[in-house]
């Protein structure tokens, strides 16, 4: 609690009245409290806290004395001086660390008499005598004090102390009070101040203070001098740098101009005769570059920007004569078969030629499994049209900036892939292949498909603005052709602008022809084998490679295997082996190692519950085996093999159809309640979905319940409704191919797929006995003849 001034004055009177008793004493380590000034001190030692507690008994009065050795922890009377200050405790505040924060106000300087340590109370105490300082020579004192006040004024100015203190000092009536008021402001150690208090006379008291002031002012003078010196030196350095910089610039000006990169660029840009909009944009950039340091990152960004414009093929158009005969010749020369696709491409080009409006025709999208020649077909189209070719791979593109470019604020920013493609193609009317358009994604970085729309839209693409280039580019003369593996995953808005042309995959006889007429000659040439007689692949060896080393809809792997054989043979030849190589199946194994695929992939006959189904995937058709196992249990249906929701539902439908028909086979339908049914579709880790396994699932269940095996070389594909009707499926071409490839002999399909059967190529029709059926009972009647004779029509009525 803080006491008021009037209270302090009353206390002084009390002291004056009674100086006979002891006062508790607190030893200070490094602070001195002078009369008239308030100071906060931290009190932590036990003896000091005890003294503080005791001060309550003495009107909150406490003696303060500066210990001689500030590092001494427990203070004895001899560690203290003979002069101290009686102070008034104004407030005490305990701190979390156990110390007390105490506000004290010095009251009067005292001589300490009989300082002793009160052992039982554990604190120091002393008797006091009020200390008086007499002046020996009054006139001298006047001189000294005048000088002191004068010095103090200078000191206040030099130290930036508030000048208000000067008027306070002036208001003091006697010299002693003036000096006591000055003392707290003078920056000397507590010990030095203690020496002032210990002076015998007032003259000495004042002289010592004057000496401190003078010394401080002298030091200040030196500091000032040093400061001025440093400043002068710094200014000189700055001046030197500035002059140096000017000299350097003047030298640049005087040099022959070769060093000025910006000016060189300006000349290059001028020579290109860009449009007004581009020229203005670049002039703006040159203006900025002139103000930049060539070593700065911003300069590099600007330079890169200009370089991009210089590299773009503005105004360069290759010959656009559309010669259909030439195109056809080139397509035939590069690719076997694909007649429908080639026709479609020729029609497309014919329309372009006729209408002369290349930007209005829809974009062709070649859809098919990998390795069927989509990419190479586009390259052939470009070549046959005499146009340059560029490829934009869209697979995995998720960021819109990949299409539109990055804004130039980022260091290392680049234009989008389409501008890059134009630069790469070196003309403004190339054929651009949009590769893997079905694998484009979108996420928080924007939707690249929507940016693509702008480029592909004939209404908008004559002025497509890339974020990096910041000016419009004309893409209307570009011929875009897209490729994809699966039509389903092409972004809908893009698909809408495209005309899909399917490449279904090759039949073995087609692969054989492609290998003989295209792949082998090409591989031989690429490997430097000039005489085609040196390595001869006969039909038998190619068929061995096809059957035992590849399993694909396209011919990429086939090409790779042929390449492996040729490479190994070339190595042998270079190592001394001479003679021609006529490949036989045995030699194929020697070069390619143990066969990877053996015979057909169908399971051994005789297994109940195993049915051969067919599936369509983005990489072609596949054999899909369905296995059913019955175990005693409680009627649970367990489905494994990563089946999708639609396929799971097909299994439920199949089970309902089978339960309904069990009685016909003399099987009690109640058995289903006591049986756990496990349906598995290998290969277990590959996700499968779709309704087309409905027939196979139903037959697999029936085969398991009736313990009647179905021959694995009969395959089934088709959806079944709950009433048993067979519904059509897609991808028949690929499925028939996979069936033929796997060794299937007979294929059952829904009647509604008859139109697709007509379109199947001759080898598929020849190699497979294809039957179409309308209802599941028709199939059951054929495969499970032991069923009580009921016609399909009758079963339908049931
Ligand atoms: N009909 C064909 N005639 C001759 N060569 C062919 C034929 N089909 C494919 N090829 C050859 O097969 C290889 C693979 O073809 P390409 O790279 O064009 O496949 P793709 O369909 O584009 O595959 P992806 O979808 O993986 O990009 C190429 O060397 C190509 O020349």
PDB file of C-alpha atoms and ligand atoms in Angstrom, residues 331-338 342 366-378 391 433 435-436 438-439 483-485 503 506 510 513-515 517-519 522 554-557 559 618, ligand 1:
ATOM      1  CA  UNK A 331      -1.559 -44.521 -93.883  1.00  0.00           C
ATOM      2  CA  UNK A 332      -1.438 -47.862 -95.696  1.00  0.00           C
ATOM      3  CA  UNK A 333       2.318 -47.835 -95.816  1.00  0.00           C
ATOM      4  CA  UNK A 334       2.650 -47.311 -92.083  1.00  0.00           C
ATOM      5  CA  UNK A 335      -0.218 -49.370 -90.676  1.00  0.00           C
ATOM      6  CA  UNK A 336      -1.657 -52.731 -91.480  1.00  0.00           C
ATOM      7  CA  UNK A 337      -5.422 -53.150 -91.567  1.00  0.00           C
ATOM      8  CA  UNK A 338      -7.417 -50.623 -89.551  1.00  0.00           C
ATOM      9  CA  UNK A 342      -8.353 -45.166 -92.062  1.00  0.00           C
ATOM     10  CA  UNK A 366      -8.997 -42.472 -81.418  1.00  0.00           C
ATOM     11  CA  UNK A 367     -10.077 -44.798 -78.606  1.00  0.00           C
ATOM     12  CA  UNK A 368      -8.532 -48.205 -78.076  1.00  0.00           C
ATOM     13  CA  UNK A 369      -6.301 -50.385 -75.921  1.00  0.00           C
ATOM     14  CA  UNK A 370      -2.574 -49.654 -75.668  1.00  0.00           C
ATOM     15  CA  UNK A 371      -0.304 -50.528 -78.557  1.00  0.00           C
ATOM     16  CA  UNK A 372      -2.900 -50.589 -81.337  1.00  0.00           C
ATOM     17  CA  UNK A 373      -1.206 -47.795 -83.228  1.00  0.00           C
ATOM     18  CA  UNK A 374      -3.154 -44.699 -82.212  1.00  0.00           C
ATOM     19  CA  UNK A 375      -0.117 -42.503 -81.685  1.00  0.00           C
ATOM     20  CA  UNK A 376       1.720 -43.673 -84.783  1.00  0.00           C
ATOM     21  CA  UNK A 377      -1.438 -43.219 -86.844  1.00  0.00           C
ATOM     22  CA  UNK A 378      -1.607 -39.543 -85.883  1.00  0.00           C
ATOM     23  CA  UNK A 391       2.307 -34.059 -78.949  1.00  0.00           C
ATOM     24  CA  UNK A 433      -1.842 -35.062 -80.737  1.00  0.00           C
ATOM     25  CA  UNK A 435      -2.486 -37.970 -75.908  1.00  0.00           C
ATOM     26  CA  UNK A 436      -4.297 -39.777 -73.070  1.00  0.00           C
ATOM     27  CA  UNK A 438      -9.054 -39.842 -70.784  1.00  0.00           C
ATOM     28  CA  UNK A 439      -6.461 -39.629 -68.002  1.00  0.00           C
ATOM     29  CA  UNK A 483      -6.254 -40.497 -78.228  1.00  0.00           C
ATOM     30  CA  UNK A 484      -7.695 -42.378 -75.265  1.00  0.00           C
ATOM     31  CA  UNK A 485      -7.800 -45.893 -73.873  1.00  0.00           C
ATOM     32  CA  UNK A 503      -9.586 -49.269 -82.605  1.00  0.00           C
ATOM     33  CA  UNK A 506      -5.968 -57.100 -83.206  1.00  0.00           C
ATOM     34  CA  UNK A 510      -3.722 -59.558 -87.876  1.00  0.00           C
ATOM     35  CA  UNK A 513       0.620 -59.847 -90.601  1.00  0.00           C
ATOM     36  CA  UNK A 514       1.629 -56.707 -88.685  1.00  0.00           C
ATOM     37  CA  UNK A 515       4.677 -58.518 -87.311  1.00  0.00           C
ATOM     38  CA  UNK A 517       5.104 -56.835 -92.836  1.00  0.00           C
ATOM     39  CA  UNK A 518       5.735 -53.951 -90.435  1.00  0.00           C
ATOM     40  CA  UNK A 519       7.343 -54.798 -87.124  1.00  0.00           C
ATOM     41  CA  UNK A 522      11.182 -51.883 -88.860  1.00  0.00           C
ATOM     42  CA  UNK A 554      -2.113 -54.288 -79.343  1.00  0.00           C
ATOM     43  CA  UNK A 555       1.298 -55.205 -80.681  1.00  0.00           C
ATOM     44  CA  UNK A 556       3.666 -53.220 -78.475  1.00  0.00           C
ATOM     45  CA  UNK A 557       4.877 -56.194 -76.457  1.00  0.00           C
ATOM     46  CA  UNK A 559       7.412 -55.533 -81.111  1.00  0.00           C
ATOM     47  CA  UNK A 618      -9.711 -50.341 -71.174  1.00  0.00           C
TER      48      UNK A 618
HETATM   49  N1  LIG B   1      -1.751 -51.682 -87.625  1.00  0.00           N
HETATM   50  C1  LIG B   1      -0.454 -51.519 -87.356  1.00  0.00           C
HETATM   51  N2  LIG B   1       0.431 -51.636 -88.338  1.00  0.00           N
HETATM   52  C2  LIG B   1       1.734 -51.469 -88.091  1.00  0.00           C
HETATM   53  N3  LIG B   1       2.258 -51.161 -86.910  1.00  0.00           N
HETATM   54  C3  LIG B   1       1.408 -51.037 -85.889  1.00  0.00           C
HETATM   55  C4  LIG B   1       0.011 -51.184 -86.060  1.00  0.00           C
HETATM   56  N4  LIG B   1      -0.586 -50.991 -84.880  1.00  0.00           N
HETATM   57  C5  LIG B   1       0.391 -50.701 -83.987  1.00  0.00           C
HETATM   58  N5  LIG B   1       1.583 -50.722 -84.584  1.00  0.00           N
HETATM   59  C6  LIG B   1       2.872 -50.463 -83.934  1.00  0.00           C
HETATM   60  O1  LIG B   1       2.774 -50.737 -82.546  1.00  0.00           O
HETATM   61  C7  LIG B   1       3.552 -49.843 -81.787  1.00  0.00           C
HETATM   62  C8  LIG B   1       2.715 -49.210 -80.715  1.00  0.00           C
HETATM   63  O2  LIG B   1       1.783 -48.316 -81.259  1.00  0.00           O
HETATM   64  P1  LIG B   1       1.364 -46.913 -80.624  1.00  0.00           P
HETATM   65  O3  LIG B   1       2.471 -46.371 -79.797  1.00  0.00           O
HETATM   66  O4  LIG B   1       0.824 -46.042 -81.698  1.00  0.00           O
HETATM   67  O5  LIG B   1       0.226 -47.390 -79.684  1.00  0.00           O
HETATM   68  P2  LIG B   1      -0.924 -46.547 -78.990  1.00  0.00           P
HETATM   69  O6  LIG B   1      -2.213 -47.129 -79.451  1.00  0.00           O
HETATM   70  O7  LIG B   1      -0.723 -45.117 -79.211  1.00  0.00           O
HETATM   71  O8  LIG B   1      -0.725 -46.936 -77.469  1.00  0.00           O
HETATM   72  P3  LIG B   1      -0.972 -46.049 -76.164  1.00  0.00           P
HETATM   73  O9  LIG B   1      -2.434 -46.036 -75.907  1.00  0.00           O
HETATM   74  O10 LIG B   1      -0.229 -46.818 -75.101  1.00  0.00           O
HETATM   75  O11 LIG B   1      -0.389 -44.696 -76.442  1.00  0.00           O
HETATM   76  C9  LIG B   1       4.096 -48.818 -82.764  1.00  0.00           C
HETATM   77  O12 LIG B   1       5.419 -49.129 -83.064  1.00  0.00           O
HETATM   78  C10 LIG B   1       3.208 -49.001 -83.986  1.00  0.00           C
HETATM   79  O13 LIG B   1       3.883 -48.674 -85.157  1.00  0.00           O
END
